[in-house]
Coordinates of N, CA, C and O in Angstrom, one line a residue:
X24 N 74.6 73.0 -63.5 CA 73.3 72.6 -63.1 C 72.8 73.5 -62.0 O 73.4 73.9 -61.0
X25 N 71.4 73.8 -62.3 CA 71.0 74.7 -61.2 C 70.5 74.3 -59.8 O 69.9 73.2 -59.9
X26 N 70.6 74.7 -58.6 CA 69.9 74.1 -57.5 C 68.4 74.7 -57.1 O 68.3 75.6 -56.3
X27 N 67.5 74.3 -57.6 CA 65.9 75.0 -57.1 C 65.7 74.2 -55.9 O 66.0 73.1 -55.6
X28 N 65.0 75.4 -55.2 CA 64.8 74.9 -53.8 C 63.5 74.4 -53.5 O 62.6 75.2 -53.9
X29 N 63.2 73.6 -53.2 CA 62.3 73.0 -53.0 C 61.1 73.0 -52.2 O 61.2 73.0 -51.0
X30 N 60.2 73.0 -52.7 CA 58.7 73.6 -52.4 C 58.6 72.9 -51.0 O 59.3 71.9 -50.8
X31 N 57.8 73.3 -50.0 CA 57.4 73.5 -49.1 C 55.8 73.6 -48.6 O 55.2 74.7 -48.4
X32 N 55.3 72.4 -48.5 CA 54.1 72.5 -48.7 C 53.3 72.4 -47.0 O 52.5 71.5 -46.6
X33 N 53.7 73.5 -46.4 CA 53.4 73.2 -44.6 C 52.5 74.2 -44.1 O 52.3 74.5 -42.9
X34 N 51.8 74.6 -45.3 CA 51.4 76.3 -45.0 C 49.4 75.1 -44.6 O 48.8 75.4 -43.6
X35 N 48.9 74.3 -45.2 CA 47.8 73.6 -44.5 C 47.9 73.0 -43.5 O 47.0 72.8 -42.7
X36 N 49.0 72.5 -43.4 CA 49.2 71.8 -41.8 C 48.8 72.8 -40.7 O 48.1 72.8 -39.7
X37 N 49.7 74.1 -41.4 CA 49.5 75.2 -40.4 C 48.1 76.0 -39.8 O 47.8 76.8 -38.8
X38 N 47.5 75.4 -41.0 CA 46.0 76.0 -40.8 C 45.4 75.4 -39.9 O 44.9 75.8 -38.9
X39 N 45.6 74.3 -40.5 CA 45.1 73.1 -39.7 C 44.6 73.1 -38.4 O 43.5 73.0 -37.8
X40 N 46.5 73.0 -38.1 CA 46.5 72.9 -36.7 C 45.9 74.2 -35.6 O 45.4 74.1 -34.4
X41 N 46.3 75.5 -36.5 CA 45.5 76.6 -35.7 C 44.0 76.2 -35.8 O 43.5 76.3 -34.7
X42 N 43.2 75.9 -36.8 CA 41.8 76.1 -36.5 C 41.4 74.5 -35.3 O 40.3 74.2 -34.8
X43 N 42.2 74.1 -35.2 CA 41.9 72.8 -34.2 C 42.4 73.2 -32.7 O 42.0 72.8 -31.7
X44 N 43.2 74.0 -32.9 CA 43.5 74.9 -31.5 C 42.5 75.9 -31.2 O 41.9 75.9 -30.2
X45 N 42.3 76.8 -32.2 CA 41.0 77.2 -31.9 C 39.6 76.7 -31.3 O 39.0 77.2 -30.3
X46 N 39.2 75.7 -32.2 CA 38.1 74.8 -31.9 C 38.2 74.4 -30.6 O 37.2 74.4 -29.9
X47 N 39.5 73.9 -30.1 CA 39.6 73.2 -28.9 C 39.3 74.1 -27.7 O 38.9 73.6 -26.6
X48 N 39.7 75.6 -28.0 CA 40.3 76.5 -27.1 C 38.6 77.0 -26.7 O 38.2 77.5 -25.7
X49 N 37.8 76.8 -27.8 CA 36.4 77.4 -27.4 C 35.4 76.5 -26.9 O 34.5 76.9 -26.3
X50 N 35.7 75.1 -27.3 CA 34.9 74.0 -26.6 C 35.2 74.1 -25.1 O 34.3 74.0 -24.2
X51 N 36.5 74.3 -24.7 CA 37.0 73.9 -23.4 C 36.4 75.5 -22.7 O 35.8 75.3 -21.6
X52 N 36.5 76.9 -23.3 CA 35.9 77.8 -22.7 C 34.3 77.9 -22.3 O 33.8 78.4 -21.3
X53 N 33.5 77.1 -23.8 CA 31.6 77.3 -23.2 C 32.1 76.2 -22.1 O 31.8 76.4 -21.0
X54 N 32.9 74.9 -22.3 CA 32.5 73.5 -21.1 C 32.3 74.5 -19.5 O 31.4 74.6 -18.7
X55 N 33.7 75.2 -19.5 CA 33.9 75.5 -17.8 C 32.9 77.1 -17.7 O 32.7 77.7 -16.7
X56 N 32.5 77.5 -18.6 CA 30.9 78.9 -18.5 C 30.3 77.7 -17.8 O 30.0 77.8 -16.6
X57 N 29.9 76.4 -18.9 CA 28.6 76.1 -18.6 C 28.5 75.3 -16.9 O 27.5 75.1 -16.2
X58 N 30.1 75.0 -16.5 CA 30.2 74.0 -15.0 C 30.1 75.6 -14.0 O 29.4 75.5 -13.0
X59 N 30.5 76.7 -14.3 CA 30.9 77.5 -13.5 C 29.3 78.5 -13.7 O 29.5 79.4 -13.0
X60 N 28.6 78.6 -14.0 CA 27.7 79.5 -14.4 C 26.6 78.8 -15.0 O 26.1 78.9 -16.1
X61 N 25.9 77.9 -13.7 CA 24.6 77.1 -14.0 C 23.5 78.1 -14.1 O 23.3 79.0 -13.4
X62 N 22.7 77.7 -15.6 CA 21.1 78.2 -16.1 C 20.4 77.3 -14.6 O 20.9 76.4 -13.9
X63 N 19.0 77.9 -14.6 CA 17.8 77.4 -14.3 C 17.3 77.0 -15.6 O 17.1 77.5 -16.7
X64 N 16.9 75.7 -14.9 CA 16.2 74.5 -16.0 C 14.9 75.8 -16.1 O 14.6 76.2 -17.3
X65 N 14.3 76.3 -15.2 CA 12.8 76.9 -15.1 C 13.2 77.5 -13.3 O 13.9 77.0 -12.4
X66 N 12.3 78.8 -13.6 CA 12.4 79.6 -12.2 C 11.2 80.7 -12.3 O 10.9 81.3 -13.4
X67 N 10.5 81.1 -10.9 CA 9.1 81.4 -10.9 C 9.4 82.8 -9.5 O 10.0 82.4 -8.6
X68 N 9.1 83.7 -9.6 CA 8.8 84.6 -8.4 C 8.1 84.2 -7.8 O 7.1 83.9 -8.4
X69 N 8.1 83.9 -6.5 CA 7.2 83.6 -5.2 C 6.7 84.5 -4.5 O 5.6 84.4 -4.2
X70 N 7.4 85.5 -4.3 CA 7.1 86.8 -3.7 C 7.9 88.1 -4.2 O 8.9 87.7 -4.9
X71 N 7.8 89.4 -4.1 CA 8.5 90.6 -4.3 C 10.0 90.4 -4.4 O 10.7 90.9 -5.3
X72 N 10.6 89.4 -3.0 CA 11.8 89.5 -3.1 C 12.5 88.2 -3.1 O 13.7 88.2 -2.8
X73 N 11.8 86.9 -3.5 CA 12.5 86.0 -3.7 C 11.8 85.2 -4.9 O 10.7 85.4 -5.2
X74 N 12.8 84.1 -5.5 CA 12.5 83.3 -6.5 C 12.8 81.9 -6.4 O 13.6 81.6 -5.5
X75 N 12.5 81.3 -6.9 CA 12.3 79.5 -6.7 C 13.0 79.3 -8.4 O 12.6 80.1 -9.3
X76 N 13.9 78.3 -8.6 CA 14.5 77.9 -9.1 C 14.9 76.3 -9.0 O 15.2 75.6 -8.0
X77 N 14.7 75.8 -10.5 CA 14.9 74.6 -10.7 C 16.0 74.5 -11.6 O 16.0 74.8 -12.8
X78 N 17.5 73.8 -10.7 CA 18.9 73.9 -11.7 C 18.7 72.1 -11.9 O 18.0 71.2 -11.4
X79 N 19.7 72.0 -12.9 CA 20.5 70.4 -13.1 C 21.1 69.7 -11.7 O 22.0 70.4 -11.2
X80 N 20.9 68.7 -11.3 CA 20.7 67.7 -10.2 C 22.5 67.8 -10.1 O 23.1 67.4 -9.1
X81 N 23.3 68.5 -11.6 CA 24.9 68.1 -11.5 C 25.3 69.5 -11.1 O 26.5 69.7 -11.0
X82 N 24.2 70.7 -10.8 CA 25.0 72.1 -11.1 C 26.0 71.9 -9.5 O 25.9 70.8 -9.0
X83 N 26.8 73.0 -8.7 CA 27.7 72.9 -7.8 C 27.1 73.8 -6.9 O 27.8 74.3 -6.1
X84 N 25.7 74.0 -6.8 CA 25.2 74.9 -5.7 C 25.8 75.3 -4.5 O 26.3 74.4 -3.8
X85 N 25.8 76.3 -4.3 CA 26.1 76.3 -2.6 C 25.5 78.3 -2.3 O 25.5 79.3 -2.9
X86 N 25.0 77.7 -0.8 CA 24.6 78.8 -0.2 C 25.1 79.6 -0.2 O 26.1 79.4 0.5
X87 N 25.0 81.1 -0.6 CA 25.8 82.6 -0.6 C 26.0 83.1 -1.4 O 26.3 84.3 -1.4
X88 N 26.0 81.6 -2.9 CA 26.3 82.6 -4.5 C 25.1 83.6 -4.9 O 24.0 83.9 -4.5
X89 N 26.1 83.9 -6.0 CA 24.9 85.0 -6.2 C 24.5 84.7 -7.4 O 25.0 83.9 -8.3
X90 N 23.0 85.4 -7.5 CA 22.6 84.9 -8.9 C 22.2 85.8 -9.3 O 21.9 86.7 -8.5
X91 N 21.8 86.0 -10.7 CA 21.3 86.9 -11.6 C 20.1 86.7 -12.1 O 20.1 85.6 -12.7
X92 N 19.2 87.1 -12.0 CA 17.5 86.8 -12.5 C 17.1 87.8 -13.8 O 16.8 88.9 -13.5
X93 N 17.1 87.6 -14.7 CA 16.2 88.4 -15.7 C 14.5 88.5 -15.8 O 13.6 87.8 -16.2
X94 N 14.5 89.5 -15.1 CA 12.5 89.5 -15.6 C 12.1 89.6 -16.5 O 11.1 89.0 -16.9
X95 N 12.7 90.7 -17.2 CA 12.3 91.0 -18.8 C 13.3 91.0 -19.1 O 14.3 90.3 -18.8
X96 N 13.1 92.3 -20.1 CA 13.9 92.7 -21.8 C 15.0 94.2 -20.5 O 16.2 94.5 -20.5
X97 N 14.2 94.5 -19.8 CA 14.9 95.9 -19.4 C 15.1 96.2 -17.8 O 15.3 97.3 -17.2
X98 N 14.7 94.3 -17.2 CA 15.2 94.5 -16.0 C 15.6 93.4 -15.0 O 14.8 92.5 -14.7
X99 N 16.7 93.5 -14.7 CA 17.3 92.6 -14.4 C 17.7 92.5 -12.5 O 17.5 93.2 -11.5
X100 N 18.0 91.6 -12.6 CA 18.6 91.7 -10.4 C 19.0 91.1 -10.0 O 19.1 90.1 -10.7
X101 N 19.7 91.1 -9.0 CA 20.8 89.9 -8.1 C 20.0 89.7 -7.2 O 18.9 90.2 -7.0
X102 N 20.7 88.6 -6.3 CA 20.5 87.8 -5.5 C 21.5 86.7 -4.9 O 22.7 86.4 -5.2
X103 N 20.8 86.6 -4.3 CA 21.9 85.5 -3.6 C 21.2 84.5 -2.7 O 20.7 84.9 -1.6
X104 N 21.5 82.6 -3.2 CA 20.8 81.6 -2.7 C 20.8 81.7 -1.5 O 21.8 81.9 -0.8
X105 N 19.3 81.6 -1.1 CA 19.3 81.0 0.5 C 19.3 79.8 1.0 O 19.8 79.4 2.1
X106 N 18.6 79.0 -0.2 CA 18.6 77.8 0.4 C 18.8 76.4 -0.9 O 18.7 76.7 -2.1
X107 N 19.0 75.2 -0.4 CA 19.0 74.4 -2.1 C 18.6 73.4 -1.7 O 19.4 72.9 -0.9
X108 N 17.7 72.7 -2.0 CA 17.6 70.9 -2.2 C 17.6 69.7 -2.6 O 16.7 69.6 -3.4
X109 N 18.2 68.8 -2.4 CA 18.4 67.8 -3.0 C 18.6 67.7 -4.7 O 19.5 67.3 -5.4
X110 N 17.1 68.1 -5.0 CA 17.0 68.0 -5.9 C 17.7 69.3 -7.3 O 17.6 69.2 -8.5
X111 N 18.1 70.0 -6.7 CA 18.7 71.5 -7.2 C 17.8 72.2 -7.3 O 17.8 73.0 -8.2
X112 N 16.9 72.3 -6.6 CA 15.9 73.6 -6.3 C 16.6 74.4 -5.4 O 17.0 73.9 -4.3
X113 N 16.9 76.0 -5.9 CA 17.3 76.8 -4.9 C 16.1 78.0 -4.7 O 15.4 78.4 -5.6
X114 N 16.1 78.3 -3.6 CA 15.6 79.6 -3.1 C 16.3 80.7 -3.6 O 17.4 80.4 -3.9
X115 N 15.9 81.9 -3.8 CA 17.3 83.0 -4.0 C 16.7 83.9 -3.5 O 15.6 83.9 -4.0
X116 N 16.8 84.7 -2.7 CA 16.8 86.3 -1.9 C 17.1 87.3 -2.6 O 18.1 88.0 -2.2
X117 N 16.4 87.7 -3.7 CA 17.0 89.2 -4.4 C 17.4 90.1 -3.5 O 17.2 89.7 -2.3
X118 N 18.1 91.6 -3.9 CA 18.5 92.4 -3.6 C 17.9 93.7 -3.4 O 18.3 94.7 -2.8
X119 N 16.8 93.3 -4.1 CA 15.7 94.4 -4.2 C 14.1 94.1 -4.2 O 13.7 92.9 -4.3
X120 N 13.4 95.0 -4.2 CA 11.9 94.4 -4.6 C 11.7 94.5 -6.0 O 12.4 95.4 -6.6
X121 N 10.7 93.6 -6.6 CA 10.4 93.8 -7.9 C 9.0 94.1 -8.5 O 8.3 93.9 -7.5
X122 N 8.4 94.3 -9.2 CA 7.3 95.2 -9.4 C 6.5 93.6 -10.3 O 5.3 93.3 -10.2
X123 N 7.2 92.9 -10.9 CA 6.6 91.7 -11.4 C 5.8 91.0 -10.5 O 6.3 90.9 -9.3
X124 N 4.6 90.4 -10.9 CA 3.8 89.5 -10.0 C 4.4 88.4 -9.7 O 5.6 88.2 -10.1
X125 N 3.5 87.4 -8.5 CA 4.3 86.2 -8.0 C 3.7 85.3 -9.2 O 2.5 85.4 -9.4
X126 N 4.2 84.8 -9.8 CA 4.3 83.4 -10.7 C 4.8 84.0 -12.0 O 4.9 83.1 -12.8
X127 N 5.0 84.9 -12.3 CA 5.9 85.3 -13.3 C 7.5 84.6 -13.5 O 8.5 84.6 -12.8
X128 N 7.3 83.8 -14.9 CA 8.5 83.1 -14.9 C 9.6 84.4 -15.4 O 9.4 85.5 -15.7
X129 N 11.2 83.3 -15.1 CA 12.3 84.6 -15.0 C 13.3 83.4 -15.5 O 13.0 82.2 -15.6
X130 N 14.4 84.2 -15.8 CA 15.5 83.3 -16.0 C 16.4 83.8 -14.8 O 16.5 84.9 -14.2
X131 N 17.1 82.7 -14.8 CA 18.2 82.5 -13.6 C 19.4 81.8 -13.4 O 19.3 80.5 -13.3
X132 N 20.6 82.4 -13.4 CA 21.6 81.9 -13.3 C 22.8 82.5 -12.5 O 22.8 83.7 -12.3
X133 N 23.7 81.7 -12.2 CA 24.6 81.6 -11.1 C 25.9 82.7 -11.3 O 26.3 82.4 -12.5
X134 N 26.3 83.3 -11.0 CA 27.5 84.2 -11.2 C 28.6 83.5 -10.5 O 28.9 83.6 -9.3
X135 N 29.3 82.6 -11.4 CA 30.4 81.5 -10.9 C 32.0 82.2 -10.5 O 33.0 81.6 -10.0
X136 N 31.9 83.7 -11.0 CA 32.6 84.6 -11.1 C 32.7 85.1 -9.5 O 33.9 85.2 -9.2
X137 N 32.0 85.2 -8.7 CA 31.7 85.8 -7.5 C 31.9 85.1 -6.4 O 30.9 84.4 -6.5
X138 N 32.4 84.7 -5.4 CA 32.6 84.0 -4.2 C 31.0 84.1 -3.7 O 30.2 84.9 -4.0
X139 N 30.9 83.0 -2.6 CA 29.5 82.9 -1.8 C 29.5 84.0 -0.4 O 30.2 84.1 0.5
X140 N 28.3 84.9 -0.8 CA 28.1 85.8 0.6 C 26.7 85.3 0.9 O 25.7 84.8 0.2
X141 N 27.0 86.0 2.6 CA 26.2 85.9 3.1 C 24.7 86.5 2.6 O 24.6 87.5 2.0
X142 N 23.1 85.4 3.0 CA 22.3 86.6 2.8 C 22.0 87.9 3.2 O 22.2 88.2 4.3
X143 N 21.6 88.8 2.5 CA 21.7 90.2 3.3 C 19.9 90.2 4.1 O 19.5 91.2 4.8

């Protein structure tokens, strides 16, 4: 009598479990982008060199981060908050002047990557 070995049916488990590891591994990476690297709800130029910014009442603000402002398609700038209140409105102090008028909306977000410095 012959001995056949017997099938082995572990190769979907295996899938399985990798694409659920995966899944998990990418939920848990956008969660801590989105805790470490707060959007502005909405953010407006006030003047040449600073911007007004409305974040989430939960983002982790603090004075000295830096932030990144997009004005357009082809130009971009840093900054770094001067000031924040209560409500998660922060001030931010660009790094440069910008050629965009005052009330020109911008997008704006936190570089959670970067420790807090001082304003320059």
């Amino acid at each position: 009598m012959e001995n056949r070995p017997t099938k082995r049916r572990r190769g979907p488990i295996v899938v399985t479990g990798l694409i659920l590891l995966c899944l998990t591994a990418f939920s848990l990476t956008v969660w801590n982008y989105t805790r470490t690297h707060p959007f502005a709800n909405e953010a407006v130029i006030i003047s040449a060199t600073q911007v007004k910014a409305d974040f989430p009442n939960r983002s982790n603000l603090q004075k000295g981060q830096r932030a990144v402002i997009s004005i357009s398609d082809n130009e971009t700038k840093g900054g770094t908050v001067i000031e924040i209140s209560e409500t998660g409105r922060a001030l931010i102090q660009m790094d440069s002047d910008t050629s965009a008028p005052a009330g020109t909306t911008v997008h704006v977000n936190i570089d959670g990557t970067v420790g807090t410095q001082r304003p320059k």
